[in-house]
Tab-separated table of C-alpha atoms in Angstrom:
chain	number	residue	atom	x	y	z
A	1	MET	CA	-77.336	141.973	-94.067
A	2	SER	CA	-79.028	145.335	-94.414
A	3	SER	CA	-78.760	148.215	-91.936
A	4	HIS	CA	-82.420	147.690	-91.083
A	5	ASP	CA	-81.710	144.135	-89.905
A	6	ASN	CA	-78.741	145.247	-87.729
A	7	GLU	CA	-80.862	147.789	-85.921
A	8	ARG	CA	-83.489	145.101	-85.310
A	9	ASN	CA	-80.959	142.665	-83.706
A	10	ASP	CA	-79.501	145.340	-81.412
A	11	LYS	CA	-82.982	146.044	-80.200
A	12	VAL	CA	-83.670	142.365	-79.450
A	13	LEU	CA	-80.363	141.828	-77.465
A	14	SER	CA	-80.689	145.041	-75.515
A	15	ASP	CA	-80.818	144.777	-71.621
A	16	ASP	CA	-84.097	146.558	-71.813
A	17	HIS	CA	-85.646	143.405	-73.237
A	18	LEU	CA	-84.074	140.877	-70.714
A	19	PRO	CA	-86.242	139.640	-67.770
A	20	GLN	CA	-85.680	141.209	-64.419
A	21	SER	CA	-84.036	138.744	-61.904
A	22	PRO	CA	-85.071	138.856	-58.213
A	23	GLU	CA	-82.457	139.949	-55.791
A	24	GLY	CA	-80.212	137.068	-54.693
A	25	ARG	CA	-81.700	134.492	-57.061
A	26	GLY	CA	-79.164	132.476	-59.078
A	27	GLN	CA	-76.260	133.459	-56.863
A	28	VAL	CA	-74.353	130.772	-54.901
A	29	ALA	CA	-72.713	131.776	-51.684
A	30	VAL	CA	-69.032	130.887	-51.644
A	31	ALA	CA	-67.884	129.308	-48.384
A	32	ASP	CA	-64.656	130.345	-46.825
A	33	ASP	CA	-63.310	126.737	-46.922
A	34	PRO	CA	-65.246	124.443	-49.293
A	35	PHE	CA	-63.271	121.417	-48.025
A	36	ALA	CA	-63.887	121.953	-44.346
A	37	ASP	CA	-65.046	118.971	-42.252
A	38	PRO	CA	-68.784	119.378	-41.866
A	39	GLY	CA	-68.688	117.339	-38.644
A	40	LEU	CA	-71.201	114.826	-37.404
A	41	PRO	CA	-74.878	115.582	-37.571
A	42	PRO	CA	-76.582	116.151	-34.241
A	43	HIS	CA	-77.663	112.933	-32.556
A	44	GLU	CA	-81.355	112.214	-32.511
A	45	PRO	CA	-82.451	109.773	-29.801
A	46	ARG	CA	-84.400	106.777	-30.968
A	47	ARG	CA	-87.675	105.800	-29.459
A	48	GLN	CA	-86.021	102.925	-27.622
A	49	ASP	CA	-83.582	105.393	-26.035
A	50	VAL	CA	-86.326	107.392	-24.358
A	51	ASP	CA	-89.091	104.821	-23.953
A	52	GLU	CA	-88.300	101.721	-21.931
A	53	ARG	CA	-91.494	100.024	-23.111
A	54	ALA	CA	-90.341	100.374	-26.713
A	55	ALA	CA	-86.970	98.934	-25.695
A	56	LYS	CA	-88.743	95.988	-24.104
A	57	ARG	CA	-90.707	95.396	-27.283
A	58	SER	CA	-87.502	95.376	-29.274
A	59	GLU	CA	-85.967	92.963	-26.791
A	60	ARG	CA	-88.891	90.592	-27.169
A	61	THR	CA	-88.733	90.841	-30.960
A	62	ILE	CA	-85.033	90.047	-30.994
A	63	SER	CA	-85.504	87.117	-28.642
A	64	LEU	CA	-88.355	85.841	-30.809
A	65	LEU	CA	-86.105	85.898	-33.883
A	66	PHE	CA	-83.303	84.030	-32.112
A	67	THR	CA	-85.802	81.513	-30.748
A	68	LEU	CA	-87.174	81.055	-34.266
A	69	ALA	CA	-83.618	80.359	-35.452
A	70	MET	CA	-83.252	77.646	-32.818
A	71	LEU	CA	-86.580	76.042	-33.688
A	72	ALA	CA	-85.725	76.098	-37.387
A	73	THR	CA	-82.425	74.369	-36.642
A	74	VAL	CA	-84.199	71.678	-34.682
A	75	GLY	CA	-86.634	71.352	-37.586
A	76	PHE	CA	-83.696	70.970	-39.976
A	77	ILE	CA	-82.328	68.068	-37.945
A	78	ALA	CA	-85.790	66.528	-37.635
A	79	VAL	CA	-86.382	66.709	-41.395
A	80	TYR	CA	-82.982	65.199	-42.086
A	81	SER	CA	-83.583	62.354	-39.634
A	82	THR	CA	-87.192	61.470	-40.376
A	83	VAL	CA	-88.112	62.377	-43.972
A	84	SER	CA	-87.242	59.814	-46.624
A	85	VAL	CA	-85.065	61.064	-49.463
A	86	GLU	CA	-87.397	59.307	-51.897
A	87	LYS	CA	-90.553	61.132	-50.756
A	88	ILE	CA	-91.978	63.576	-53.323
A	89	VAL	CA	-94.565	66.211	-52.363
A	90	TYR	CA	-96.472	68.888	-54.255
A	91	ILE	CA	-95.640	72.443	-53.140
A	92	PHE	CA	-97.338	75.367	-54.831
A	93	PRO	CA	-95.928	77.055	-56.944
A	94	PHE	CA	-92.865	74.802	-57.219
A	95	GLY	CA	-94.780	71.675	-58.198
A	96	HIS	CA	-93.522	68.211	-57.288
A	97	VAL	CA	-90.286	68.474	-55.315
A	98	SER	CA	-88.273	66.318	-52.954
A	99	ALA	CA	-89.675	66.621	-49.447
A	100	THR	CA	-86.188	66.315	-47.937
A	101	ASN	CA	-84.647	69.022	-50.091
A	102	PHE	CA	-87.576	71.381	-49.580
A	103	GLY	CA	-87.652	70.826	-45.816
A	104	LEU	CA	-83.905	71.206	-45.384
A	105	GLY	CA	-83.762	74.316	-47.540
A	106	LEU	CA	-86.723	75.961	-45.860
A	107	THR	CA	-85.601	75.320	-42.277
A	108	LEU	CA	-82.005	76.308	-42.975
A	109	ALA	CA	-83.122	79.524	-44.694
A	110	VAL	CA	-85.376	80.425	-41.762
A	111	ALA	CA	-82.583	79.697	-39.264
A	112	LEU	CA	-80.049	81.863	-41.088
A	113	PHE	CA	-82.527	84.675	-41.754
A	114	ALA	CA	-83.797	84.780	-38.159
A	115	THR	CA	-80.254	84.846	-36.776
A	116	GLY	CA	-79.216	87.693	-39.054
A	117	ALA	CA	-82.434	89.642	-38.578
A	118	GLY	CA	-82.169	89.330	-34.800
A	119	ALA	CA	-78.602	90.602	-34.799
A	120	ILE	CA	-79.434	93.553	-37.080
A	121	HIS	CA	-82.523	94.510	-35.108
A	122	TRP	CA	-80.514	94.397	-31.905
A	123	ALA	CA	-77.855	96.686	-33.361
A	124	ARG	CA	-80.392	99.154	-34.754
A	125	THR	CA	-82.666	99.452	-31.760
A	126	LEU	CA	-80.863	98.646	-28.528
A	127	MET	CA	-77.149	99.099	-29.101
A	128	SER	CA	-75.816	102.647	-28.840
A	129	ASP	CA	-75.995	104.660	-32.064
A	130	LEU	CA	-73.849	107.555	-30.908
A	131	GLU	CA	-71.255	108.445	-33.517
A	132	THR	CA	-67.943	109.665	-32.193
A	133	ALA	CA	-64.864	110.911	-34.016
A	134	ASP	CA	-61.472	109.688	-32.906
A	135	GLU	CA	-58.288	111.333	-34.069
A	136	ARG	CA	-55.676	109.173	-35.768
A	137	HIS	CA	-52.819	108.166	-33.588
A	138	ALA	CA	-49.484	106.475	-33.920
A	139	VAL	CA	-49.416	102.783	-34.860
A	140	GLU	CA	-47.496	101.898	-31.743
A	141	ALA	CA	-49.900	101.714	-28.886
A	142	THR	CA	-48.950	103.611	-25.792
A	143	PRO	CA	-50.088	102.586	-22.319
A	144	GLU	CA	-52.589	105.386	-22.436
A	145	VAL	CA	-54.001	104.099	-25.711
A	146	LYS	CA	-54.237	100.570	-24.367
A	147	ALA	CA	-56.045	101.832	-21.332
A	148	LYS	CA	-58.397	103.746	-23.599
A	149	VAL	CA	-59.039	100.641	-25.681
A	150	PHE	CA	-59.973	98.710	-22.586
A	151	ASP	CA	-62.199	101.537	-21.491
A	152	ASP	CA	-63.831	101.651	-24.934
A	153	TRP	CA	-64.350	97.889	-24.798
A	154	LYS	CA	-66.027	98.127	-21.443
A	155	GLN	CA	-68.117	101.015	-22.696
A	156	GLY	CA	-69.096	99.015	-25.781
A	157	VAL	CA	-70.148	96.089	-23.645
A	158	ALA	CA	-72.186	98.403	-21.484
A	159	GLU	CA	-73.774	100.194	-24.427
A	160	SER	CA	-74.621	96.943	-26.186
A	161	GLN	CA	-76.479	95.949	-23.008
A	162	TRP	CA	-74.824	92.555	-23.206
A	163	THR	CA	-75.036	92.026	-19.481
A	164	ARG	CA	-78.356	93.752	-19.028
A	165	ARG	CA	-80.363	92.008	-21.769
A	166	LYS	CA	-79.776	88.474	-20.593
A	167	MET	CA	-82.629	87.013	-22.593
A	168	VAL	CA	-81.237	88.468	-25.830
A	169	ARG	CA	-77.750	87.330	-24.999
A	170	ASN	CA	-78.769	83.805	-24.072
A	171	THR	CA	-81.032	83.262	-27.062
A	172	MET	CA	-78.376	84.639	-29.421
A	173	LEU	CA	-75.785	82.272	-27.952
A	174	GLY	CA	-78.256	79.429	-28.362
A	175	ALA	CA	-78.855	80.318	-31.993
A	176	LEU	CA	-75.167	80.665	-32.766
A	177	THR	CA	-74.538	77.313	-31.107
A	178	LEU	CA	-77.270	75.366	-32.867
A	179	VAL	CA	-77.146	76.823	-36.390
A	180	PRO	CA	-73.639	75.409	-37.127
A	181	LEU	CA	-75.006	71.954	-36.277
A	182	THR	CA	-76.625	71.946	-39.714
A	183	GLY	CA	-73.162	71.549	-41.229
A	184	VAL	CA	-72.239	68.819	-38.754
A	185	VAL	CA	-75.395	66.882	-39.590
A	186	LEU	CA	-74.581	67.029	-43.300
A	187	LEU	CA	-71.278	65.240	-42.624
A	188	ARG	CA	-73.393	62.114	-42.158
A	189	ASP	CA	-73.841	62.021	-45.947
A	190	LEU	CA	-70.146	61.379	-46.527
A	191	GLY	CA	-70.979	57.687	-46.610
A	192	PRO	CA	-72.322	54.769	-44.595
A	193	LEU	CA	-70.722	54.156	-41.239
A	194	PRO	CA	-68.315	51.186	-41.312
A	195	TYR	CA	-69.187	50.088	-37.767
A	196	SER	CA	-67.126	46.905	-37.116
A	197	ARG	CA	-67.361	45.451	-40.624
A	198	LEU	CA	-63.666	46.051	-41.268
A	199	ARG	CA	-62.750	44.049	-38.179
A	200	HIS	CA	-64.620	40.879	-39.175
A	201	THR	CA	-64.672	38.546	-42.158
A	202	ALA	CA	-66.910	35.735	-43.344
A	203	TRP	CA	-64.863	33.229	-41.369
A	204	LYS	CA	-66.443	31.782	-38.257
A	205	GLU	CA	-66.029	28.700	-36.118
A	206	GLY	CA	-66.793	25.586	-38.147
A	207	SER	CA	-66.546	27.264	-41.589
A	208	LEU	CA	-65.304	24.748	-44.139
A	209	ILE	CA	-62.315	25.841	-46.230
A	210	ILE	CA	-63.373	25.825	-49.901
A	211	ASN	CA	-60.906	25.459	-52.763
A	212	GLU	CA	-61.418	28.480	-55.039
A	213	SER	CA	-60.597	26.414	-58.140
A	214	THR	CA	-62.856	23.414	-57.526
A	215	MET	CA	-65.357	25.054	-55.123
A	216	GLN	CA	-65.101	21.890	-53.012
A	217	PRO	CA	-64.170	21.644	-49.324
A	218	LEU	CA	-60.564	20.788	-48.733
A	219	ARG	CA	-59.166	17.772	-46.922
A	220	PRO	CA	-55.615	17.669	-45.532
A	221	GLU	CA	-54.593	15.127	-48.165
A	222	ASP	CA	-55.578	17.603	-50.924
A	223	ILE	CA	-52.651	19.818	-49.967
A	224	VAL	CA	-49.197	18.436	-50.654
A	225	VAL	CA	-45.930	19.686	-49.209
A	226	GLY	CA	-44.580	22.637	-51.178
A	227	SER	CA	-47.911	23.592	-52.733
A	228	LEU	CA	-50.015	26.720	-52.242
A	229	THR	CA	-53.798	26.537	-52.457
A	230	GLN	CA	-56.097	29.549	-52.615
A	231	ALA	CA	-59.332	29.163	-50.709
A	232	MET	CA	-62.355	30.937	-49.261
A	233	PRO	CA	-64.975	30.234	-46.563
A	234	GLU	CA	-68.048	28.208	-47.317
A	235	GLY	CA	-71.228	30.125	-47.923
A	236	LEU	CA	-69.786	32.739	-50.277
A	237	ASP	CA	-71.547	32.836	-53.625
A	238	PRO	CA	-69.341	34.172	-56.466
A	239	HIS	CA	-72.480	35.482	-58.147
A	240	ALA	CA	-73.754	37.320	-55.077
A	241	GLU	CA	-73.760	41.111	-55.010
A	242	ASP	CA	-71.490	41.335	-51.964
A	243	PHE	CA	-69.088	38.593	-53.018
A	244	HIS	CA	-66.212	40.909	-53.904
A	245	ALA	CA	-66.620	42.897	-50.693
A	246	GLU	CA	-66.485	39.709	-48.614
A	247	ILE	CA	-63.746	37.883	-50.504
A	248	ALA	CA	-61.582	41.028	-50.306
A	249	LYS	CA	-61.287	40.345	-46.580
A	250	ALA	CA	-61.711	36.562	-46.353
A	251	ALA	CA	-59.439	35.238	-49.134
A	252	VAL	CA	-56.798	32.875	-47.762
A	253	MET	CA	-53.962	30.689	-48.992
A	254	LEU	CA	-52.891	27.360	-47.539
A	255	VAL	CA	-49.362	26.027	-47.641
A	256	ARG	CA	-48.032	22.756	-46.333
A	257	LEU	CA	-44.598	22.602	-44.787
A	258	GLU	CA	-42.718	19.884	-43.044
A	259	PRO	CA	-43.540	20.375	-39.363
A	260	GLU	CA	-39.866	20.754	-38.460
A	261	GLU	CA	-39.538	23.605	-40.972
A	262	ILE	CA	-42.030	25.799	-39.121
A	263	LYS	CA	-40.065	28.282	-37.013
A	264	ASP	CA	-42.896	29.964	-35.143
A	265	GLN	CA	-44.415	27.779	-32.437
A	266	ARG	CA	-47.750	29.553	-32.332
A	267	SER	CA	-48.035	29.372	-36.099
A	268	ALA	CA	-47.485	25.602	-35.943
A	269	GLU	CA	-50.128	25.211	-33.236
A	270	TRP	CA	-52.670	27.181	-35.296
A	271	GLY	CA	-52.154	24.880	-38.291
A	272	HIS	CA	-52.803	21.197	-38.859
A	273	GLU	CA	-49.977	18.736	-39.513
A	274	GLY	CA	-47.882	21.431	-41.232
A	275	ILE	CA	-50.812	23.005	-43.088
A	276	LEU	CA	-50.868	26.746	-42.432
A	277	CYS	CA	-53.660	29.087	-43.479
A	278	TYR	CA	-52.834	32.777	-43.987
A	279	SER	CA	-54.718	35.752	-45.343
A	280	LYS	CA	-53.500	36.341	-48.870
A	281	ILE	CA	-54.307	40.074	-48.726
A	282	CYS	CA	-51.074	42.040	-48.479
A	283	THR	CA	-50.955	44.263	-45.418
A	284	HIS	CA	-49.556	47.136	-47.489
A	285	ILE	CA	-52.291	48.129	-49.963
A	286	GLY	CA	-54.259	44.880	-50.353
A	287	CYS	CA	-52.791	43.123	-53.387
A	288	PRO	CA	-52.867	39.283	-53.326
A	289	ALA	CA	-49.477	38.129	-51.988
A	290	THR	CA	-49.610	34.717	-53.628
A	291	LEU	CA	-46.288	34.472	-55.517
A	292	TYR	CA	-44.937	31.518	-53.534
A	293	GLU	CA	-41.374	30.244	-53.534
A	294	GLN	CA	-41.521	26.721	-52.112
A	295	GLN	CA	-37.787	26.394	-51.356
A	296	THR	CA	-37.663	29.422	-49.075
A	297	HIS	CA	-41.375	29.409	-48.106
A	298	HIS	CA	-41.560	33.100	-49.013
A	299	ALA	CA	-44.714	34.727	-50.348
A	300	LEU	CA	-44.198	37.796	-52.529
A	301	CYS	CA	-46.661	40.574	-53.238
A	302	PRO	CA	-46.297	41.544	-56.928
A	303	CYS	CA	-47.366	45.136	-56.394
A	304	HIS	CA	-44.529	46.451	-54.205
A	305	GLN	CA	-42.454	43.330	-53.541
A	306	SER	CA	-43.377	42.932	-49.903
A	307	THR	CA	-42.058	39.518	-48.892
A	308	PHE	CA	-43.457	37.358	-46.100
A	309	ASP	CA	-41.854	34.281	-44.497
A	310	LEU	CA	-44.703	31.758	-44.199
A	311	ALA	CA	-42.498	29.443	-42.121
A	312	ASP	CA	-42.031	32.134	-39.502
A	313	GLY	CA	-45.512	33.435	-38.844
A	314	ALA	CA	-45.607	35.309	-42.199
A	315	ARG	CA	-43.392	38.034	-40.790
A	316	VAL	CA	-42.278	40.755	-43.192
A	317	LEU	CA	-38.822	40.150	-44.703
A	318	PHE	CA	-38.805	42.971	-47.251
A	319	GLY	CA	-40.980	45.720	-48.676
A	320	PRO	CA	-43.336	48.397	-47.425
A	321	ALA	CA	-45.813	46.094	-45.655
A	322	GLY	CA	-45.923	46.947	-41.978
A	323	HIS	CA	-47.474	43.809	-40.526
A	324	PRO	CA	-47.329	40.019	-40.980
A	325	LEU	CA	-50.121	38.287	-42.849
A	326	PRO	CA	-52.837	37.319	-40.331
A	327	GLN	CA	-53.094	33.574	-39.753
A	328	LEU	CA	-56.379	31.648	-39.492
A	329	ARG	CA	-56.642	28.909	-36.903
A	330	ILE	CA	-57.704	25.647	-38.577
A	331	ALA	CA	-58.444	22.035	-37.647
A	332	VAL	CA	-60.090	18.953	-39.148
A	333	ASN	CA	-63.727	18.161	-38.377
A	334	ASP	CA	-65.286	14.759	-37.785
A	335	GLU	CA	-65.817	14.277	-41.511
A	336	GLY	CA	-62.167	14.887	-42.303
A	337	TYR	CA	-62.539	18.362	-43.817
A	338	LEU	CA	-60.425	21.363	-42.956
A	339	GLN	CA	-62.385	23.990	-41.066
A	340	ALA	CA	-61.758	27.313	-39.366
A	341	LEU	CA	-61.790	27.593	-35.592
A	342	GLY	CA	-62.977	31.196	-35.741
A	343	ASP	CA	-62.359	34.525	-37.445
A	344	PHE	CA	-58.990	36.218	-37.796
A	345	GLU	CA	-57.773	37.684	-34.527
A	346	GLU	CA	-56.654	40.871	-36.277
A	347	PRO	CA	-58.059	42.692	-39.317
A	348	PRO	CA	-56.655	41.337	-42.588
A	349	GLY	CA	-55.500	43.594	-45.372
A	350	PRO	CA	-53.891	47.041	-45.328
A	351	SER	CA	-53.073	48.690	-42.068
A	352	PHE	CA	-55.652	51.075	-40.674
A	353	TRP	CA	-56.338	52.873	-37.474
A	354	GLU	CA	-57.728	50.080	-35.338
A	355	ARG	CA	-54.392	48.299	-35.270
A	356	GLY	CA	-53.174	51.074	-32.976
């Protein structure tokens, strides 16, 4: 670099050629304590704090939202109860949708939104917005602290206007009470109600006893001493859709004992000339207890070895079964066929709550 170029650069970097800065510009004032607590900003009253008419408008708005939540909940229940699940409707811009799903979703969304919006609007417009700083204190509460907590609670209740705004309070309680019902209503979809179906079988007074092997009605002479015959009530069609559901409760087995071998008097009276008719559904978990030992008159369930004494009212001799096999009262009709004198007097099959 030549001497002429050096002189030229010194001239360019000289202070004489820098711009003049205004006084104070570009300088940052340094605080005494940059980490000092700036404190809370000054409180600015809201319009509702100084204008009672504005507060009334907010109260009406909040009540309207809570009322809307209640109406939407009622609409949810109405849609669930009245609209068929198979009904399809056209809703722009969704197209063809299920009327039930659309109605349930819409009403539930409105109920939840109105409840939340009402609560938020209440907090932002009517509840106190004063910010206060409270110094940290020891974890163990002193009597003075407890008293202060109670005082703060009372002050909070007063500032929230819980007791003053009765319409807001009542509508909010109504909304909070009804909205959870949407979940209760949905419990109905857990399955069809059983009503009293589990308590009754296909047996009724006058039902002929049908041999499951021959599908013919049984006569007393068809059952010999020491034999076991599996049977079902007349009227059941093995090809019917509900056959398995019905036979699962109505299947029976007939044994014939010498009358003097029957130990239980009531069991003998419910039979016919030594012929006893019991449910063959094990009272443990419902397996067929049809493994019969003619010398001892014991019926064994192959699943868990529950053993029943058919000569003694089918009482449980061994195994996890908790109840005897129910016995069906039988007789012979005018045509000489075995028939039932009614349904079982207790539910057949595994134990369930109605036995209690």
